[in-house]
CSV table of C-alpha atoms in Angstrom, one decimal:
chain,number,residue,atom,x,y,z
A,1,UNK,CA,-13.9,25.6,5.8
A,2,UNK,CA,-13.8,22.4,7.7
A,3,UNK,CA,-12.0,19.1,6.2
A,4,UNK,CA,-14.8,17.0,4.7
A,5,UNK,CA,-14.9,13.9,6.7
A,6,UNK,CA,-15.3,10.7,4.9
A,7,UNK,CA,-14.1,7.2,5.6
A,8,UNK,CA,-11.0,6.1,3.5
A,9,UNK,CA,-12.0,4.3,0.5
A,10,UNK,CA,-15.8,4.7,1.2
A,11,UNK,CA,-17.4,6.9,-1.6
A,12,UNK,CA,-20.9,6.0,-0.6
A,13,UNK,CA,-21.4,8.5,2.3
A,14,UNK,CA,-20.8,11.7,0.1
A,15,UNK,CA,-21.7,10.0,-3.2
A,16,UNK,CA,-18.2,11.1,-4.7
A,17,UNK,CA,-18.8,9.4,-7.9
A,18,UNK,CA,-21.9,11.9,-8.3
A,19,UNK,CA,-19.8,15.0,-7.6
A,20,UNK,CA,-19.3,16.8,-10.7
A,21,UNK,CA,-15.7,17.8,-10.3
A,22,UNK,CA,-12.7,16.2,-11.9
A,23,UNK,CA,-11.0,16.0,-8.4
A,24,UNK,CA,-12.3,15.8,-5.0
A,25,UNK,CA,-10.0,15.7,-1.9
A,26,UNK,CA,-11.4,14.5,1.5
A,27,UNK,CA,-9.9,14.0,5.0
A,28,UNK,CA,-10.6,11.4,7.5
A,29,UNK,CA,-9.9,11.0,11.5
A,30,UNK,CA,-10.3,7.6,13.3
A,31,UNK,CA,-9.9,7.8,17.1
A,32,UNK,CA,-8.9,4.3,17.5
A,33,UNK,CA,-6.2,4.3,14.8
A,34,UNK,CA,-7.7,1.7,12.7
A,35,UNK,CA,-10.3,0.8,10.1
A,36,UNK,CA,-11.1,-1.6,7.3
A,37,UNK,CA,-13.1,-1.3,4.2
A,38,UNK,CA,-14.3,-4.6,2.4
A,39,UNK,CA,-13.9,-5.2,-1.3
A,40,UNK,CA,-15.7,-2.4,-3.4
A,41,UNK,CA,-14.8,0.0,-6.4
A,42,UNK,CA,-15.9,3.3,-7.8
A,43,UNK,CA,-15.6,5.0,-11.0
A,44,UNK,CA,-13.2,7.7,-9.8
A,45,UNK,CA,-9.7,6.7,-9.3
A,46,UNK,CA,-8.4,7.1,-5.7
A,47,UNK,CA,-5.2,8.0,-3.8
A,48,UNK,CA,-5.0,7.3,0.0
A,49,UNK,CA,-2.3,9.1,2.1
A,50,UNK,CA,-1.4,8.8,5.8
A,51,UNK,CA,0.6,11.1,7.9
A,52,UNK,CA,1.4,8.4,10.2
A,53,UNK,CA,0.8,4.5,10.4
A,54,UNK,CA,0.2,2.0,7.8
A,55,UNK,CA,-2.3,1.5,4.9
A,56,UNK,CA,-2.7,-1.5,3.0
A,57,UNK,CA,-4.6,-2.1,-0.2
A,58,UNK,CA,-5.4,-5.5,-1.7
A,59,UNK,CA,-6.4,-6.5,-5.1
A,60,UNK,CA,-6.9,-10.0,-6.8
A,61,UNK,CA,-3.2,-10.0,-8.1
A,62,UNK,CA,-1.7,-8.4,-4.9
A,63,UNK,CA,-1.1,-6.5,-1.8
A,64,UNK,CA,0.3,-2.9,-1.6
A,65,UNK,CA,1.5,-1.4,1.6
A,66,UNK,CA,1.8,2.2,2.2
A,67,UNK,CA,4.0,3.4,5.0
A,68,UNK,CA,4.2,6.8,6.4
A,69,UNK,CA,4.6,9.7,3.9
A,70,UNK,CA,3.5,7.6,1.1
A,71,UNK,CA,0.4,6.8,-0.6
A,72,UNK,CA,-1.5,4.1,-2.6
A,73,UNK,CA,-3.0,4.8,-6.0
A,74,UNK,CA,-5.9,2.8,-7.1
A,75,UNK,CA,-7.1,3.3,-10.8
A,76,UNK,CA,-10.7,3.6,-11.7
A,77,UNK,CA,-13.2,0.8,-11.5
A,78,UNK,CA,-10.8,-1.7,-9.7
A,79,UNK,CA,-12.2,-4.0,-7.1
A,80,UNK,CA,-10.2,-3.4,-3.9
A,81,UNK,CA,-10.1,-3.8,-0.2
A,82,UNK,CA,-8.2,-1.2,2.1
A,83,UNK,CA,-6.9,-1.3,5.8
A,84,UNK,CA,-5.6,1.3,7.9
A,85,UNK,CA,-3.4,0.6,11.1
A,86,UNK,CA,-2.0,3.0,13.5
A,87,UNK,CA,-3.9,5.8,11.2
A,88,UNK,CA,-5.5,8.6,13.2
A,89,UNK,CA,-5.7,10.8,10.0
A,90,UNK,CA,-5.4,10.1,6.4
A,91,UNK,CA,-6.6,11.8,3.2
A,92,UNK,CA,-8.0,10.6,-0.1
A,93,UNK,CA,-8.1,12.0,-3.5
A,94,UNK,CA,-10.9,11.0,-6.0
A,95,UNK,CA,-9.8,11.4,-9.6
A,96,UNK,CA,-12.0,11.3,-12.6
A,97,UNK,CA,-10.5,8.9,-15.3
A,98,UNK,CA,-10.0,11.5,-18.0
A,99,UNK,CA,-8.6,14.1,-15.4
A,100,UNK,CA,-5.1,13.5,-16.3
A,101,UNK,CA,-4.0,10.6,-18.9
A,102,UNK,CA,-0.6,10.6,-17.6
A,103,UNK,CA,-1.7,9.1,-14.1
A,104,UNK,CA,-0.8,5.5,-13.4
A,105,UNK,CA,-3.0,2.8,-14.8
A,106,UNK,CA,-2.2,0.0,-12.4
A,107,UNK,CA,-2.3,0.1,-8.5
A,108,UNK,CA,0.9,1.3,-7.1
A,109,UNK,CA,2.7,2.9,-3.9
A,110,UNK,CA,3.7,6.6,-4.6
A,111,UNK,CA,6.3,8.8,-2.7
A,112,UNK,CA,4.5,11.9,-1.5
A,113,UNK,CA,6.9,15.1,-1.8
A,114,UNK,CA,6.4,17.9,0.6
A,115,UNK,CA,4.8,20.0,-2.1
A,116,UNK,CA,2.4,17.2,-3.0
A,117,UNK,CA,1.5,16.7,0.5
A,118,UNK,CA,0.7,20.5,1.4
A,119,UNK,CA,-1.3,20.6,-1.8
A,120,UNK,CA,-3.4,17.4,-0.7
A,121,UNK,CA,-3.9,18.8,2.7
A,122,UNK,CA,-5.0,22.1,1.5
A,123,UNK,CA,-7.3,20.8,-1.0
A,124,UNK,CA,-8.9,18.7,1.6
A,125,UNK,CA,-10.4,22.1,2.9
A,126,UNK,CA,-12.1,23.0,-0.5
A,127,UNK,CA,-15.9,22.9,-0.7
A,128,UNK,CA,-17.2,19.9,-2.7
A,129,UNK,CA,-18.2,22.1,-5.5
A,130,UNK,CA,-15.4,24.3,-5.8
A,131,UNK,CA,-14.9,26.8,-8.4
A,132,UNK,CA,-12.9,25.0,-11.2
A,133,UNK,CA,-12.1,28.4,-12.8
A,134,UNK,CA,-11.0,30.0,-9.6
A,135,UNK,CA,-7.8,29.6,-7.5
A,136,UNK,CA,-9.0,26.2,-6.0
A,137,UNK,CA,-9.3,25.0,-9.6
A,138,UNK,CA,-5.6,26.3,-10.3
A,139,UNK,CA,-4.5,24.4,-7.2
A,140,UNK,CA,-6.1,21.1,-8.2
A,141,UNK,CA,-4.3,21.5,-11.6
A,142,UNK,CA,-1.0,21.8,-9.8
A,143,UNK,CA,-1.9,19.0,-7.5
A,144,UNK,CA,-2.7,16.7,-10.5
A,145,UNK,CA,0.8,17.6,-12.2
A,146,UNK,CA,2.7,16.7,-9.0
A,147,UNK,CA,0.8,13.5,-8.8
A,148,UNK,CA,1.7,12.6,-12.5
A,149,UNK,CA,5.6,12.9,-11.5
A,150,UNK,CA,5.3,11.2,-8.3
A,151,UNK,CA,7.8,8.2,-7.6
A,152,UNK,CA,6.5,4.8,-8.0
A,153,UNK,CA,7.7,2.6,-4.7
A,154,UNK,CA,8.4,-1.2,-4.5
A,155,UNK,CA,6.3,-2.1,-1.5
A,156,UNK,CA,4.2,-4.8,-3.3
A,157,UNK,CA,3.4,-8.3,-2.6
A,158,UNK,CA,2.3,-10.0,-5.8
A,159,UNK,CA,0.1,-13.1,-5.7
A,160,UNK,CA,0.1,-15.9,-7.9
A,161,UNK,CA,-2.7,-17.1,-10.4
A,162,UNK,CA,-2.4,-20.8,-9.8
A,163,UNK,CA,-5.0,-21.8,-7.2
A,164,UNK,CA,-2.6,-24.3,-5.5
A,165,UNK,CA,0.1,-21.7,-5.2
A,166,UNK,CA,-2.5,-19.1,-3.7
A,167,UNK,CA,-2.9,-22.0,-1.0
A,168,UNK,CA,0.5,-21.5,-0.1
A,169,UNK,CA,0.5,-17.8,-0.2
A,170,UNK,CA,-2.8,-17.7,1.8
A,171,UNK,CA,-1.1,-20.1,4.3
A,172,UNK,CA,1.7,-17.7,4.8
A,173,UNK,CA,-0.4,-14.6,5.2
A,174,UNK,CA,-2.4,-16.3,7.7
A,175,UNK,CA,0.6,-17.8,9.5
A,176,UNK,CA,3.5,-15.6,8.5
A,177,UNK,CA,5.5,-17.6,11.3
A,178,UNK,CA,5.2,-21.0,9.8
A,179,UNK,CA,8.6,-22.4,9.1
A,180,UNK,CA,7.5,-25.1,6.6
A,181,UNK,CA,10.1,-26.2,4.1
A,182,UNK,CA,9.2,-26.1,0.3
A,183,UNK,CA,9.2,-29.8,0.3
A,184,UNK,CA,6.5,-29.9,3.0
A,185,UNK,CA,4.5,-27.2,1.2
A,186,UNK,CA,4.7,-29.1,-2.1
A,187,UNK,CA,3.1,-32.0,-0.3
A,188,UNK,CA,0.4,-30.1,1.1
A,189,UNK,CA,-0.8,-28.5,-2.4
A,190,UNK,CA,-0.1,-31.6,-4.6
A,191,UNK,CA,3.1,-30.2,-6.6
A,192,UNK,CA,6.3,-31.3,-6.8
A,193,UNK,CA,8.9,-29.1,-5.0
A,194,UNK,CA,10.8,-28.5,-8.4
A,195,UNK,CA,7.3,-27.6,-9.9
A,196,UNK,CA,6.4,-25.2,-7.2
A,197,UNK,CA,9.5,-23.2,-7.3
A,198,UNK,CA,9.5,-22.8,-11.1
A,199,UNK,CA,5.7,-22.0,-11.3
A,200,UNK,CA,5.8,-19.6,-8.4
A,201,UNK,CA,8.9,-17.6,-10.2
A,202,UNK,CA,7.0,-17.7,-13.4
A,203,UNK,CA,4.0,-16.3,-12.2
A,204,UNK,CA,5.0,-13.9,-9.2
A,205,UNK,CA,8.5,-13.0,-10.5
A,206,UNK,CA,10.6,-14.1,-7.5
A,207,UNK,CA,11.3,-17.2,-5.3
A,208,UNK,CA,9.0,-18.2,-2.5
A,209,UNK,CA,12.0,-17.4,0.0
A,210,UNK,CA,12.1,-13.9,-1.4
A,211,UNK,CA,8.4,-13.5,-1.4
A,212,UNK,CA,8.3,-14.5,2.3
A,213,UNK,CA,10.8,-11.9,3.1
A,214,UNK,CA,8.8,-9.2,1.3
A,215,UNK,CA,5.8,-10.5,3.4
A,216,UNK,CA,7.6,-10.0,6.7
A,217,UNK,CA,8.7,-6.6,5.8
A,218,UNK,CA,5.1,-5.5,5.1
A,219,UNK,CA,3.7,-7.2,8.3
A,220,UNK,CA,6.5,-5.7,10.5
A,221,UNK,CA,5.9,-2.1,9.0
A,222,UNK,CA,1.9,-2.7,9.9
A,223,UNK,CA,3.0,-4.1,13.5
A,224,UNK,CA,5.6,-1.4,14.2
A,225,UNK,CA,3.4,1.3,13.2
A,226,UNK,CA,0.7,0.0,15.4
A,227,UNK,CA,3.1,0.3,18.5
A,228,UNK,CA,4.4,-3.4,18.9
A,229,UNK,CA,8.0,-3.8,19.8
A,230,UNK,CA,10.5,-5.1,17.7
A,231,UNK,CA,11.0,-8.1,20.0
A,232,UNK,CA,7.3,-8.9,19.8
A,233,UNK,CA,7.2,-8.7,15.9
A,234,UNK,CA,10.4,-10.7,15.6
A,235,UNK,CA,8.6,-13.5,17.6
A,236,UNK,CA,5.3,-13.1,15.7
A,237,UNK,CA,7.2,-13.6,12.5
A,238,UNK,CA,9.0,-16.7,13.7
A,239,UNK,CA,12.3,-15.3,14.2
A,240,UNK,CA,14.5,-16.7,16.9
A,241,UNK,CA,15.5,-13.3,18.2
A,242,UNK,CA,15.0,-9.5,17.6
A,243,UNK,CA,18.7,-9.4,16.1
A,244,UNK,CA,18.0,-11.8,13.3
A,245,UNK,CA,14.8,-10.0,12.4
A,246,UNK,CA,16.5,-6.5,12.5
A,247,UNK,CA,19.4,-8.2,10.1
A,248,UNK,CA,16.6,-9.2,7.6
A,249,UNK,CA,15.0,-5.9,7.7
A,250,UNK,CA,18.3,-4.0,7.4
A,251,UNK,CA,19.1,-6.0,4.3
A,252,UNK,CA,15.7,-5.6,2.9
A,253,UNK,CA,15.3,-1.7,3.4
A,254,UNK,CA,19.0,-0.3,4.1
A,255,UNK,CA,18.3,0.5,7.7
A,256,UNK,CA,17.1,-1.1,11.1
A,257,UNK,CA,13.2,-0.8,11.3
A,258,UNK,CA,13.0,1.8,14.2
A,259,UNK,CA,15.2,4.2,12.1
A,260,UNK,CA,13.4,3.4,8.8
A,261,UNK,CA,9.9,4.4,10.5
A,262,UNK,CA,11.5,7.6,11.9
A,263,UNK,CA,13.2,8.8,8.9
A,264,UNK,CA,9.9,8.0,6.7
A,265,UNK,CA,8.0,10.0,9.1
A,266,UNK,CA,10.5,12.9,9.4
A,267,UNK,CA,11.7,13.0,5.7
A,268,UNK,CA,9.2,12.6,3.0
A,269,UNK,CA,11.5,12.5,0.3
A,270,UNK,CA,13.4,9.6,1.8
A,271,UNK,CA,13.6,6.9,-1.2
A,272,UNK,CA,12.1,3.4,0.0
A,273,UNK,CA,14.1,0.5,-1.2
A,274,UNK,CA,12.0,-2.6,-1.9
A,275,UNK,CA,12.5,-5.8,-3.3
A,276,UNK,CA,12.8,-5.9,-7.2
A,277,UNK,CA,10.5,-8.2,-8.6
A,278,UNK,CA,12.6,-9.0,-11.7
A,279,UNK,CA,15.3,-10.6,-9.5
A,280,UNK,CA,14.6,-14.3,-9.2
A,281,UNK,CA,16.8,-14.7,-6.1
A,282,UNK,CA,16.7,-17.9,-3.9
């Protein structure tokens, strides 16, 4: 049985929501290694997993990044967009809201164990209308059990509610190399520097400086997985040298970027260090 081919995040081609099975697994291949799906939603919750490259998912409240050997979980009915960079093959799991009440109720990045990975890849070969009472249905049940105990990782970029602060975060997303000071940003968006800092921490959970570092980690993972050199990424993100960028990345993720990506690809059980959103660090 061949893998069911479907664009990641696109439930329209095979009418995923209309298939009367609690869980549907599909595989997707892209020859150019990149794809993008505009804002959409579906009744079934979705898990998107990649063997290589980077997947990012954006909701109104934030952006989630998915490095190799991790997956993004999108609960039922949430408007979201998705993008793949350096992704030649990935897999999606569509899950009915009542299939397992222990699954996450908010969008998150999940660590994929070797067992969960093999179950997902195997289930992608099932026919759409598999026998729920037969061996395939039993494998689906084990897959769901493994999904409920998957560890949540902290590669998440929260966004503020305040429209003025969204001008700041949108500006940094559009030009991550911008080295404007807080005072300069405050003047642009019509806030005092003190009010900007206090409101940002209250709404986002971290300082602007900390948020910008998290943004750089996410963008660096996307660019490096797409084949960019460390030197190119460092310059694109506004660092004076590759060494200063590597220092920032090592402090954030516990190892330099090249080894981080290599270890992530070769060791699915490797824990990912992210910024704690409870730490209001300057």
